[in-house]
PDB file of C-alpha atoms in Angstrom:
ATOM      1  CA  UNK A   1    -110.972  62.679-115.264  1.00  0.00           C
ATOM      2  CA  UNK A   2    -109.395  59.305-116.000  1.00  0.00           C
ATOM      3  CA  UNK A   3    -105.978  60.947-115.902  1.00  0.00           C
ATOM      4  CA  UNK A   4    -106.566  62.205-112.369  1.00  0.00           C
ATOM      5  CA  UNK A   5    -107.922  58.830-111.279  1.00  0.00           C
ATOM      6  CA  UNK A   6    -104.599  57.359-112.384  1.00  0.00           C
ATOM      7  CA  UNK A   7    -102.831  60.015-110.339  1.00  0.00           C
ATOM      8  CA  UNK A   8    -104.754  59.063-107.192  1.00  0.00           C
ATOM      9  CA  UNK A   9    -104.322  55.320-107.789  1.00  0.00           C
ATOM     10  CA  UNK A  10    -100.555  55.813-108.158  1.00  0.00           C
ATOM     11  CA  UNK A  11    -100.064  57.693-104.876  1.00  0.00           C
ATOM     12  CA  UNK A  12     -99.060  55.700-101.806  1.00  0.00           C
ATOM     13  CA  UNK A  13    -100.059  57.511 -98.627  1.00  0.00           C
ATOM     14  CA  UNK A  14     -98.548  57.115 -95.148  1.00  0.00           C
ATOM     15  CA  UNK A  15     -99.654  58.757 -91.903  1.00  0.00           C
ATOM     16  CA  UNK A  16     -96.628  60.328 -90.210  1.00  0.00           C
ATOM     17  CA  UNK A  17     -97.911  62.108 -87.094  1.00  0.00           C
ATOM     18  CA  UNK A  18    -100.721  64.184 -85.642  1.00  0.00           C
ATOM     19  CA  UNK A  19    -100.789  66.682 -82.786  1.00  0.00           C
ATOM     20  CA  UNK A  20    -103.197  69.040 -81.049  1.00  0.00           C
ATOM     21  CA  UNK A  21    -101.704  72.229 -79.655  1.00  0.00           C
ATOM     22  CA  UNK A  22    -102.710  75.182 -77.520  1.00  0.00           C
ATOM     23  CA  UNK A  23    -100.771  78.334 -78.398  1.00  0.00           C
ATOM     24  CA  UNK A  24     -98.952  79.399 -75.232  1.00  0.00           C
ATOM     25  CA  UNK A  25     -96.689  82.087 -76.670  1.00  0.00           C
ATOM     26  CA  UNK A  26     -97.691  83.721 -79.984  1.00  0.00           C
ATOM     27  CA  UNK A  27     -94.919  84.186 -82.539  1.00  0.00           C
ATOM     28  CA  UNK A  28     -94.149  84.707 -86.207  1.00  0.00           C
ATOM     29  CA  UNK A  29     -91.725  82.113 -87.563  1.00  0.00           C
ATOM     30  CA  UNK A  30     -90.156  83.911 -90.504  1.00  0.00           C
ATOM     31  CA  UNK A  31     -88.922  80.791 -92.320  1.00  0.00           C
ATOM     32  CA  UNK A  32     -91.305  78.062 -91.162  1.00  0.00           C
ATOM     33  CA  UNK A  33     -90.986  74.723 -92.952  1.00  0.00           C
ATOM     34  CA  UNK A  34     -92.316  71.196 -92.489  1.00  0.00           C
ATOM     35  CA  UNK A  35     -90.352  68.182 -93.705  1.00  0.00           C
ATOM     36  CA  UNK A  36     -93.544  66.305 -94.548  1.00  0.00           C
ATOM     37  CA  UNK A  37     -96.788  67.558 -96.088  1.00  0.00           C
ATOM     38  CA  UNK A  38     -98.789  69.073 -93.227  1.00  0.00           C
ATOM     39  CA  UNK A  39    -102.387  70.211 -92.798  1.00  0.00           C
ATOM     40  CA  UNK A  40    -103.123  72.709 -90.024  1.00  0.00           C
ATOM     41  CA  UNK A  41    -106.715  73.009 -88.809  1.00  0.00           C
ATOM     42  CA  UNK A  42    -107.421  76.235 -86.896  1.00  0.00           C
ATOM     43  CA  UNK A  43    -109.930  75.633 -84.091  1.00  0.00           C
ATOM     44  CA  UNK A  44    -109.668  78.958 -82.257  1.00  0.00           C
ATOM     45  CA  UNK A  45    -107.524  82.075 -82.492  1.00  0.00           C
ATOM     46  CA  UNK A  46    -105.237  83.465 -85.171  1.00  0.00           C
ATOM     47  CA  UNK A  47    -103.204  81.784 -87.900  1.00  0.00           C
ATOM     48  CA  UNK A  48    -101.524  83.707 -90.730  1.00  0.00           C
ATOM     49  CA  UNK A  49     -98.990  82.783 -93.387  1.00  0.00           C
ATOM     50  CA  UNK A  50     -96.953  84.104 -96.289  1.00  0.00           C
ATOM     51  CA  UNK A  51     -95.344  87.432 -97.073  1.00  0.00           C
ATOM     52  CA  UNK A  52     -98.758  89.110 -96.988  1.00  0.00           C
ATOM     53  CA  UNK A  53     -99.752  87.302 -93.777  1.00  0.00           C
ATOM     54  CA  UNK A  54    -102.973  85.949 -95.247  1.00  0.00           C
ATOM     55  CA  UNK A  55    -105.500  85.160 -92.517  1.00  0.00           C
ATOM     56  CA  UNK A  56    -106.831  81.637 -91.944  1.00  0.00           C
ATOM     57  CA  UNK A  57    -110.350  81.703 -90.502  1.00  0.00           C
ATOM     58  CA  UNK A  58    -111.453  79.430 -87.666  1.00  0.00           C
ATOM     59  CA  UNK A  59    -112.518  76.058 -89.045  1.00  0.00           C
ATOM     60  CA  UNK A  60    -110.341  76.418 -92.154  1.00  0.00           C
ATOM     61  CA  UNK A  61    -107.258  74.387 -93.043  1.00  0.00           C
ATOM     62  CA  UNK A  62    -103.799  75.565 -94.096  1.00  0.00           C
ATOM     63  CA  UNK A  63    -101.843  73.189 -96.337  1.00  0.00           C
ATOM     64  CA  UNK A  64     -98.061  73.294 -95.983  1.00  0.00           C
ATOM     65  CA  UNK A  65     -96.393  71.152 -98.688  1.00  0.00           C
ATOM     66  CA  UNK A  66     -93.246  69.479 -97.417  1.00  0.00           C
ATOM     67  CA  UNK A  67     -90.100  71.519 -98.011  1.00  0.00           C
ATOM     68  CA  UNK A  68     -91.881  74.799 -98.772  1.00  0.00           C
ATOM     69  CA  UNK A  69     -90.842  77.749 -96.605  1.00  0.00           C
ATOM     70  CA  UNK A  70     -93.299  80.426 -95.474  1.00  0.00           C
ATOM     71  CA  UNK A  71     -93.712  83.028 -92.753  1.00  0.00           C
ATOM     72  CA  UNK A  72     -96.136  81.524 -90.230  1.00  0.00           C
ATOM     73  CA  UNK A  73     -97.867  83.422 -87.430  1.00  0.00           C
ATOM     74  CA  UNK A  74     -99.528  81.477 -84.620  1.00  0.00           C
ATOM     75  CA  UNK A  75    -101.510  83.118 -81.832  1.00  0.00           C
ATOM     76  CA  UNK A  76    -103.625  86.231 -81.516  1.00  0.00           C
ATOM     77  CA  UNK A  77    -101.637  88.343 -79.042  1.00  0.00           C
ATOM     78  CA  UNK A  78    -100.631  91.826 -80.162  1.00  0.00           C
ATOM     79  CA  UNK A  79     -97.127  91.134 -78.810  1.00  0.00           C
ATOM     80  CA  UNK A  80     -95.732  88.537 -81.184  1.00  0.00           C
ATOM     81  CA  UNK A  81     -91.990  88.010 -81.529  1.00  0.00           C
ATOM     82  CA  UNK A  82     -90.359  87.268 -84.883  1.00  0.00           C
ATOM     83  CA  UNK A  83     -88.160  84.198 -84.665  1.00  0.00           C
ATOM     84  CA  UNK A  84     -86.405  81.749 -86.973  1.00  0.00           C
ATOM     85  CA  UNK A  85     -87.377  78.118 -87.400  1.00  0.00           C
ATOM     86  CA  UNK A  86     -84.311  77.028 -85.394  1.00  0.00           C
ATOM     87  CA  UNK A  87     -85.326  79.298 -82.514  1.00  0.00           C
ATOM     88  CA  UNK A  88     -88.905  78.036 -82.689  1.00  0.00           C
ATOM     89  CA  UNK A  89     -87.771  74.396 -82.697  1.00  0.00           C
ATOM     90  CA  UNK A  90     -85.476  74.943 -79.709  1.00  0.00           C
ATOM     91  CA  UNK A  91     -88.243  76.560 -77.662  1.00  0.00           C
ATOM     92  CA  UNK A  92     -91.291  74.831 -79.160  1.00  0.00           C
ATOM     93  CA  UNK A  93     -92.778  73.872 -75.780  1.00  0.00           C
ATOM     94  CA  UNK A  94     -92.826  77.539 -74.818  1.00  0.00           C
ATOM     95  CA  UNK A  95     -94.962  78.297 -77.869  1.00  0.00           C
ATOM     96  CA  UNK A  96     -97.118  75.204 -78.269  1.00  0.00           C
ATOM     97  CA  UNK A  97     -98.549  72.979 -75.533  1.00  0.00           C
ATOM     98  CA  UNK A  98     -99.912  69.543 -76.430  1.00  0.00           C
ATOM     99  CA  UNK A  99    -103.477  68.784 -75.414  1.00  0.00           C
ATOM    100  CA  UNK A 100    -106.180  66.247 -76.154  1.00  0.00           C
ATOM    101  CA  UNK A 101    -108.902  66.671 -78.738  1.00  0.00           C
ATOM    102  CA  UNK A 102    -111.486  66.732 -75.939  1.00  0.00           C
ATOM    103  CA  UNK A 103    -109.634  69.631 -74.306  1.00  0.00           C
ATOM    104  CA  UNK A 104    -109.736  71.542 -77.595  1.00  0.00           C
ATOM    105  CA  UNK A 105    -113.514  71.253 -77.673  1.00  0.00           C
ATOM    106  CA  UNK A 106    -113.761  72.576 -74.110  1.00  0.00           C
ATOM    107  CA  UNK A 107    -111.579  75.672 -74.438  1.00  0.00           C
ATOM    108  CA  UNK A 108    -111.634  78.998 -76.235  1.00  0.00           C
ATOM    109  CA  UNK A 109    -107.843  79.336 -76.154  1.00  0.00           C
ATOM    110  CA  UNK A 110    -105.917  79.558 -79.420  1.00  0.00           C
ATOM    111  CA  UNK A 111    -105.757  75.935 -80.640  1.00  0.00           C
ATOM    112  CA  UNK A 112    -104.679  74.071 -83.769  1.00  0.00           C
ATOM    113  CA  UNK A 113    -104.497  70.465 -84.969  1.00  0.00           C
ATOM    114  CA  UNK A 114    -101.639  69.373 -87.250  1.00  0.00           C
ATOM    115  CA  UNK A 115    -101.531  66.243 -89.403  1.00  0.00           C
ATOM    116  CA  UNK A 116     -98.411  65.266 -91.359  1.00  0.00           C
ATOM    117  CA  UNK A 117     -98.405  62.669 -94.111  1.00  0.00           C
ATOM    118  CA  UNK A 118     -96.243  61.239 -96.856  1.00  0.00           C
ATOM    119  CA  UNK A 119     -97.547  60.885-100.414  1.00  0.00           C
ATOM    120  CA  UNK A 120     -95.298  59.164-102.935  1.00  0.00           C
ATOM    121  CA  UNK A 121     -95.990  58.071-106.472  1.00  0.00           C
ATOM    122  CA  UNK A 122     -95.173  54.353-106.600  1.00  0.00           C
ATOM    123  CA  UNK A 123     -93.074  54.874-103.451  1.00  0.00           C
ATOM    124  CA  UNK A 124     -90.583  57.008-105.379  1.00  0.00           C
ATOM    125  CA  UNK A 125     -91.636  60.566-106.191  1.00  0.00           C
ATOM    126  CA  UNK A 126     -92.880  62.898-103.458  1.00  0.00           C
ATOM    127  CA  UNK A 127     -96.085  63.977-105.168  1.00  0.00           C
ATOM    128  CA  UNK A 128     -96.788  67.424-103.708  1.00  0.00           C
ATOM    129  CA  UNK A 129     -93.081  68.281-103.572  1.00  0.00           C
ATOM    130  CA  UNK A 130     -92.773  67.503-107.274  1.00  0.00           C
ATOM    131  CA  UNK A 131     -95.591  69.923-108.091  1.00  0.00           C
ATOM    132  CA  UNK A 132     -93.677  72.717-106.333  1.00  0.00           C
ATOM    133  CA  UNK A 133     -96.908  74.364-105.156  1.00  0.00           C
ATOM    134  CA  UNK A 134     -96.893  76.991-102.385  1.00  0.00           C
ATOM    135  CA  UNK A 135     -98.758  76.798 -99.056  1.00  0.00           C
ATOM    136  CA  UNK A 136    -102.442  77.691 -99.441  1.00  0.00           C
ATOM    137  CA  UNK A 137    -105.697  77.903 -97.464  1.00  0.00           C
ATOM    138  CA  UNK A 138    -108.441  75.330 -97.944  1.00  0.00           C
ATOM    139  CA  UNK A 139    -111.635  77.308 -97.428  1.00  0.00           C
ATOM    140  CA  UNK A 140    -115.239  76.114 -97.153  1.00  0.00           C
ATOM    141  CA  UNK A 141    -114.343  72.423 -96.840  1.00  0.00           C
ATOM    142  CA  UNK A 142    -116.018  70.972 -93.766  1.00  0.00           C
ATOM    143  CA  UNK A 143    -115.324  67.463 -95.046  1.00  0.00           C
ATOM    144  CA  UNK A 144    -111.561  67.925 -94.825  1.00  0.00           C
ATOM    145  CA  UNK A 145    -111.798  69.463 -91.352  1.00  0.00           C
ATOM    146  CA  UNK A 146    -113.965  66.541 -90.198  1.00  0.00           C
ATOM    147  CA  UNK A 147    -111.423  63.972 -91.466  1.00  0.00           C
ATOM    148  CA  UNK A 148    -108.655  65.756 -89.559  1.00  0.00           C
ATOM    149  CA  UNK A 149    -110.781  65.714 -86.401  1.00  0.00           C
ATOM    150  CA  UNK A 150    -111.505  61.990 -86.900  1.00  0.00           C
ATOM    151  CA  UNK A 151    -107.761  61.347 -87.189  1.00  0.00           C
ATOM    152  CA  UNK A 152    -107.137  63.222 -83.951  1.00  0.00           C
ATOM    153  CA  UNK A 153    -109.819  61.190 -82.172  1.00  0.00           C
ATOM    154  CA  UNK A 154    -108.438  57.912 -83.527  1.00  0.00           C
ATOM    155  CA  UNK A 155    -104.931  58.774 -82.341  1.00  0.00           C
ATOM    156  CA  UNK A 156    -106.174  58.999 -78.766  1.00  0.00           C
ATOM    157  CA  UNK A 157    -107.815  55.553 -78.902  1.00  0.00           C
ATOM    158  CA  UNK A 158    -106.328  52.162 -78.133  1.00  0.00           C
ATOM    159  CA  UNK A 159    -108.869  50.143 -80.103  1.00  0.00           C
ATOM    160  CA  UNK A 160    -107.955  47.175 -82.288  1.00  0.00           C
ATOM    161  CA  UNK A 161    -107.124  48.271 -85.824  1.00  0.00           C
ATOM    162  CA  UNK A 162    -105.956  51.737 -84.832  1.00  0.00           C
ATOM    163  CA  UNK A 163    -103.010  51.795 -87.265  1.00  0.00           C
ATOM    164  CA  UNK A 164    -105.167  50.575 -90.143  1.00  0.00           C
ATOM    165  CA  UNK A 165    -107.792  53.200 -89.334  1.00  0.00           C
ATOM    166  CA  UNK A 166    -105.149  55.954 -89.305  1.00  0.00           C
ATOM    167  CA  UNK A 167    -103.882  54.816 -92.703  1.00  0.00           C
ATOM    168  CA  UNK A 168    -107.395  54.675 -94.187  1.00  0.00           C
ATOM    169  CA  UNK A 169    -108.323  58.095 -92.850  1.00  0.00           C
ATOM    170  CA  UNK A 170    -105.063  59.578 -94.125  1.00  0.00           C
ATOM    171  CA  UNK A 171    -105.828  58.209 -97.586  1.00  0.00           C
ATOM    172  CA  UNK A 172    -109.260  59.849 -97.391  1.00  0.00           C
ATOM    173  CA  UNK A 173    -107.535  63.056 -96.362  1.00  0.00           C
ATOM    174  CA  UNK A 174    -105.298  63.075 -99.436  1.00  0.00           C
ATOM    175  CA  UNK A 175    -108.190  62.223-101.766  1.00  0.00           C
ATOM    176  CA  UNK A 176    -110.253  65.081-100.335  1.00  0.00           C
ATOM    177  CA  UNK A 177    -107.271  67.423-100.683  1.00  0.00           C
ATOM    178  CA  UNK A 178    -106.861  66.496-104.352  1.00  0.00           C
ATOM    179  CA  UNK A 179    -110.597  66.833-104.950  1.00  0.00           C
ATOM    180  CA  UNK A 180    -110.469  70.323-103.462  1.00  0.00           C
ATOM    181  CA  UNK A 181    -107.556  71.277-105.717  1.00  0.00           C
ATOM    182  CA  UNK A 182    -109.364  70.016-108.822  1.00  0.00           C
ATOM    183  CA  UNK A 183    -112.805  71.365-107.894  1.00  0.00           C
ATOM    184  CA  UNK A 184    -111.404  74.836-107.333  1.00  0.00           C
ATOM    185  CA  UNK A 185    -109.083  74.574-110.344  1.00  0.00           C
ATOM    186  CA  UNK A 186    -105.993  75.219-108.256  1.00  0.00           C
ATOM    187  CA  UNK A 187    -102.489  74.610-109.623  1.00  0.00           C
ATOM    188  CA  UNK A 188    -103.791  72.905-112.769  1.00  0.00           C
ATOM    189  CA  UNK A 189    -100.736  74.076-114.694  1.00  0.00           C
ATOM    190  CA  UNK A 190     -98.444  72.488-112.114  1.00  0.00           C
ATOM    191  CA  UNK A 191    -100.472  69.284-112.236  1.00  0.00           C
ATOM    192  CA  UNK A 192    -100.321  69.141-116.016  1.00  0.00           C
ATOM    193  CA  UNK A 193     -96.677  70.145-116.502  1.00  0.00           C
ATOM    194  CA  UNK A 194     -94.803  68.710-113.510  1.00  0.00           C
ATOM    195  CA  UNK A 195     -96.358  65.239-113.256  1.00  0.00           C
ATOM    196  CA  UNK A 196     -94.175  63.840-116.016  1.00  0.00           C
ATOM    197  CA  UNK A 197     -94.280  60.318-114.587  1.00  0.00           C
ATOM    198  CA  UNK A 198     -98.040  60.143-115.224  1.00  0.00           C
ATOM    199  CA  UNK A 199     -97.764  61.275-118.819  1.00  0.00           C
ATOM    200  CA  UNK A 200     -95.469  58.526-120.010  1.00  0.00           C
ATOM    201  CA  UNK A 201     -97.306  55.171-119.953  1.00  0.00           C
ATOM    202  CA  UNK A 202     -93.967  53.382-120.327  1.00  0.00           C
ATOM    203  CA  UNK A 203     -92.921  54.487-116.846  1.00  0.00           C
ATOM    204  CA  UNK A 204     -96.250  53.431-115.353  1.00  0.00           C
ATOM    205  CA  UNK A 205     -95.824  50.054-117.077  1.00  0.00           C
ATOM    206  CA  UNK A 206     -92.400  49.754-115.449  1.00  0.00           C
ATOM    207  CA  UNK A 207     -93.742  50.551-111.976  1.00  0.00           C
ATOM    208  CA  UNK A 208     -96.549  48.025-112.357  1.00  0.00           C
ATOM    209  CA  UNK A 209     -94.250  45.331-113.755  1.00  0.00           C
ATOM    210  CA  UNK A 210     -91.754  45.749-110.920  1.00  0.00           C
ATOM    211  CA  UNK A 211     -94.511  45.651-108.310  1.00  0.00           C
ATOM    212  CA  UNK A 212     -95.943  42.374-109.633  1.00  0.00           C
ATOM    213  CA  UNK A 213     -92.614  40.657-110.400  1.00  0.00           C
ATOM    214  CA  UNK A 214     -90.435  41.324-107.364  1.00  0.00           C
ATOM    215  CA  UNK A 215     -89.376  37.686-107.222  1.00  0.00           C
ATOM    216  CA  UNK A 216     -88.419  37.515-110.880  1.00  0.00           C
ATOM    217  CA  UNK A 217     -85.785  38.857-113.237  1.00  0.00           C
ATOM    218  CA  UNK A 218     -85.784  42.650-113.047  1.00  0.00           C
ATOM    219  CA  UNK A 219     -82.545  43.328-114.861  1.00  0.00           C
ATOM    220  CA  UNK A 220     -82.207  46.396-117.051  1.00  0.00           C
ATOM    221  CA  UNK A 221     -82.530  44.064-120.046  1.00  0.00           C
ATOM    222  CA  UNK A 222     -86.026  43.025-118.914  1.00  0.00           C
ATOM    223  CA  UNK A 223     -87.003  46.558-117.937  1.00  0.00           C
ATOM    224  CA  UNK A 224     -85.935  47.812-121.352  1.00  0.00           C
ATOM    225  CA  UNK A 225     -88.309  45.347-123.025  1.00  0.00           C
ATOM    226  CA  UNK A 226     -91.189  46.396-120.761  1.00  0.00           C
ATOM    227  CA  UNK A 227     -90.615  50.098-121.472  1.00  0.00           C
ATOM    228  CA  UNK A 228     -89.771  49.509-125.126  1.00  0.00           C
ATOM    229  CA  UNK A 229     -86.495  51.425-124.888  1.00  0.00           C
ATOM    230  CA  UNK A 230     -82.900  50.324-125.368  1.00  0.00           C
ATOM    231  CA  UNK A 231     -81.101  48.499-122.568  1.00  0.00           C
ATOM    232  CA  UNK A 232     -78.407  51.181-122.547  1.00  0.00           C
ATOM    233  CA  UNK A 233     -81.014  53.938-122.107  1.00  0.00           C
ATOM    234  CA  UNK A 234     -83.510  52.431-119.648  1.00  0.00           C
ATOM    235  CA  UNK A 235     -81.508  53.341-116.526  1.00  0.00           C
ATOM    236  CA  UNK A 236     -81.050  56.935-117.642  1.00  0.00           C
ATOM    237  CA  UNK A 237     -84.721  57.128-118.658  1.00  0.00           C
ATOM    238  CA  UNK A 238     -85.953  55.866-115.272  1.00  0.00           C
ATOM    239  CA  UNK A 239     -83.660  58.152-113.279  1.00  0.00           C
ATOM    240  CA  UNK A 240     -84.487  61.182-115.417  1.00  0.00           C
ATOM    241  CA  UNK A 241     -88.189  60.935-114.521  1.00  0.00           C
ATOM    242  CA  UNK A 242     -87.936  59.682-110.923  1.00  0.00           C
ATOM    243  CA  UNK A 243     -84.579  60.846-109.617  1.00  0.00           C
ATOM    244  CA  UNK A 244     -83.533  57.319-108.609  1.00  0.00           C
ATOM    245  CA  UNK A 245     -81.651  54.480-110.279  1.00  0.00           C
ATOM    246  CA  UNK A 246     -84.035  51.610-111.247  1.00  0.00           C
ATOM    247  CA  UNK A 247     -82.009  48.936-109.465  1.00  0.00           C
ATOM    248  CA  UNK A 248     -81.939  51.007-106.265  1.00  0.00           C
ATOM    249  CA  UNK A 249     -85.712  51.375-106.502  1.00  0.00           C
ATOM    250  CA  UNK A 250     -86.133  47.630-107.080  1.00  0.00           C
ATOM    251  CA  UNK A 251     -84.026  46.770-104.050  1.00  0.00           C
ATOM    252  CA  UNK A 252     -86.035  49.172-101.893  1.00  0.00           C
ATOM    253  CA  UNK A 253     -89.291  47.566-103.056  1.00  0.00           C
ATOM    254  CA  UNK A 254     -87.931  44.060-102.448  1.00  0.00           C
ATOM    255  CA  UNK A 255     -86.805  44.914 -98.936  1.00  0.00           C
ATOM    256  CA  UNK A 256     -90.127  46.581 -98.093  1.00  0.00           C
ATOM    257  CA  UNK A 257     -91.906  43.433 -99.293  1.00  0.00           C
ATOM    258  CA  UNK A 258     -89.559  41.346 -97.152  1.00  0.00           C
ATOM    259  CA  UNK A 259     -90.372  43.431 -94.067  1.00  0.00           C
ATOM    260  CA  UNK A 260     -94.088  42.942 -94.698  1.00  0.00           C
ATOM    261  CA  UNK A 261     -93.608  39.164 -95.000  1.00  0.00           C
ATOM    262  CA  UNK A 262     -91.584  39.113 -91.783  1.00  0.00           C
ATOM    263  CA  UNK A 263     -94.394  40.960 -90.021  1.00  0.00           C
ATOM    264  CA  UNK A 264     -97.333  38.993 -91.393  1.00  0.00           C
ATOM    265  CA  UNK A 265     -96.135  35.427 -92.077  1.00  0.00           C
ATOM    266  CA  UNK A 266     -94.158  32.632 -90.434  1.00  0.00           C
ATOM    267  CA  UNK A 267     -92.175  31.885 -93.582  1.00  0.00           C
ATOM    268  CA  UNK A 268     -88.476  31.223 -93.136  1.00  0.00           C
ATOM    269  CA  UNK A 269     -85.995  33.987 -93.904  1.00  0.00           C
ATOM    270  CA  UNK A 270     -84.651  31.843 -96.731  1.00  0.00           C
ATOM    271  CA  UNK A 271     -88.106  31.521 -98.314  1.00  0.00           C
ATOM    272  CA  UNK A 272     -88.808  35.217 -97.865  1.00  0.00           C
ATOM    273  CA  UNK A 273     -85.525  36.098 -99.552  1.00  0.00           C
ATOM    274  CA  UNK A 274     -86.385  33.896-102.528  1.00  0.00           C
ATOM    275  CA  UNK A 275     -89.916  35.283-102.737  1.00  0.00           C
ATOM    276  CA  UNK A 276     -88.642  38.841-103.085  1.00  0.00           C
ATOM    277  CA  UNK A 277     -85.964  37.974-105.618  1.00  0.00           C
ATOM    278  CA  UNK A 278     -82.823  36.874-103.711  1.00  0.00           C
ATOM    279  CA  UNK A 279     -81.569  33.389-104.555  1.00  0.00           C
ATOM    280  CA  UNK A 280     -78.593  33.745-102.184  1.00  0.00           C
ATOM    281  CA  UNK A 281     -79.897  33.886 -98.591  1.00  0.00           C
ATOM    282  CA  UNK A 282     -76.594  35.144 -97.185  1.00  0.00           C
ATOM    283  CA  UNK A 283     -76.549  38.036 -99.650  1.00  0.00           C
ATOM    284  CA  UNK A 284     -80.172  38.847 -98.847  1.00  0.00           C
ATOM    285  CA  UNK A 285     -79.360  38.949 -95.115  1.00  0.00           C
ATOM    286  CA  UNK A 286     -76.340  41.214 -95.684  1.00  0.00           C
ATOM    287  CA  UNK A 287     -78.332  43.649 -97.800  1.00  0.00           C
ATOM    288  CA  UNK A 288     -81.230  43.596 -95.322  1.00  0.00           C
ATOM    289  CA  UNK A 289     -78.978  44.454 -92.395  1.00  0.00           C
ATOM    290  CA  UNK A 290     -77.235  47.155 -94.406  1.00  0.00           C
ATOM    291  CA  UNK A 291     -80.579  48.795 -95.245  1.00  0.00           C
ATOM    292  CA  UNK A 292     -82.336  48.508 -91.872  1.00  0.00           C
ATOM    293  CA  UNK A 293     -79.455  48.263 -89.421  1.00  0.00           C
ATOM    294  CA  UNK A 294     -80.712  45.005 -87.874  1.00  0.00           C
ATOM    295  CA  UNK A 295     -80.741  41.369 -89.063  1.00  0.00           C
ATOM    296  CA  UNK A 296     -83.977  40.088 -90.585  1.00  0.00           C
ATOM    297  CA  UNK A 297     -84.491  37.638 -87.722  1.00  0.00           C
ATOM    298  CA  UNK A 298     -84.117  40.350 -85.106  1.00  0.00           C
ATOM    299  CA  UNK A 299     -86.620  42.573 -86.914  1.00  0.00           C
ATOM    300  CA  UNK A 300     -89.112  39.716 -86.916  1.00  0.00           C
ATOM    301  CA  UNK A 301     -88.697  39.252 -83.153  1.00  0.00           C
ATOM    302  CA  UNK A 302     -89.064  42.980 -82.601  1.00  0.00           C
ATOM    303  CA  UNK A 303     -92.247  43.113 -84.676  1.00  0.00           C
ATOM    304  CA  UNK A 304     -93.608  40.115 -82.756  1.00  0.00           C
ATOM    305  CA  UNK A 305     -93.074  41.897 -79.438  1.00  0.00           C
ATOM    306  CA  UNK A 306     -94.703  45.071 -80.725  1.00  0.00           C
ATOM    307  CA  UNK A 307     -97.777  43.157 -81.869  1.00  0.00           C
ATOM    308  CA  UNK A 308     -98.271  41.190 -78.623  1.00  0.00           C
TER     309      UNK A 308
END
């Protein structure tokens, strides 16, 4: 159990988008795929997936891991056309019509809610993608369906704290999804064999050290000491398990921290640069603009306008 607690603690979750749809024109998308992990809650009508066109019952949830292709049927009409994902994307409004959550509750038309989220281990590894698990139905889980409905309701509000609420509810969503997987003993082999970054405490030590020392020396020499490997090997070791060079990861983390400081403090750009590990302010500004496409000062002004 402690192992899986570490898994959950290591996953950073981000809400991407949520939509309610009424099915206007039923279709089977032969190669359907979502870029991000997506949960589909069926309110009314017909939803099928896979080569065998397994049926999702009303009130159940279909999980589509990001990047996994499947045949997806939406709508209960006997006259369903078979189309490709490109054709579906080009004519999506003909097939799906957006509507509010209140409208869903007041209609018997074919309706679904879709929530997409990102889940990365220490902001590096796409967790569900790394497991390489197929789409599957989440049956008999009213809790998960309720969280999705709460997310849909929150999206339609303009209350203070809306973004924080969406983030918190998305985290609950992922926890409940993982609990369902473990409770029903689904994909345990994938969890135990593919999550290599959880099995090596040296890598976890590296992630934690980087996170708490962004303003300090994070050279490969220091990282090698933390991981107890040779300086020549530490870069290869990190990339082998995460798919990214350690210094690229460090820069990404430093810039993300800088963005957060720009959004939440009145510290000068010079002080922010130093706090996240850049002694040379000019270099920090060049790298910031290269990564985000706008100068740090302009991003701060933009964030200030958004938050007015």
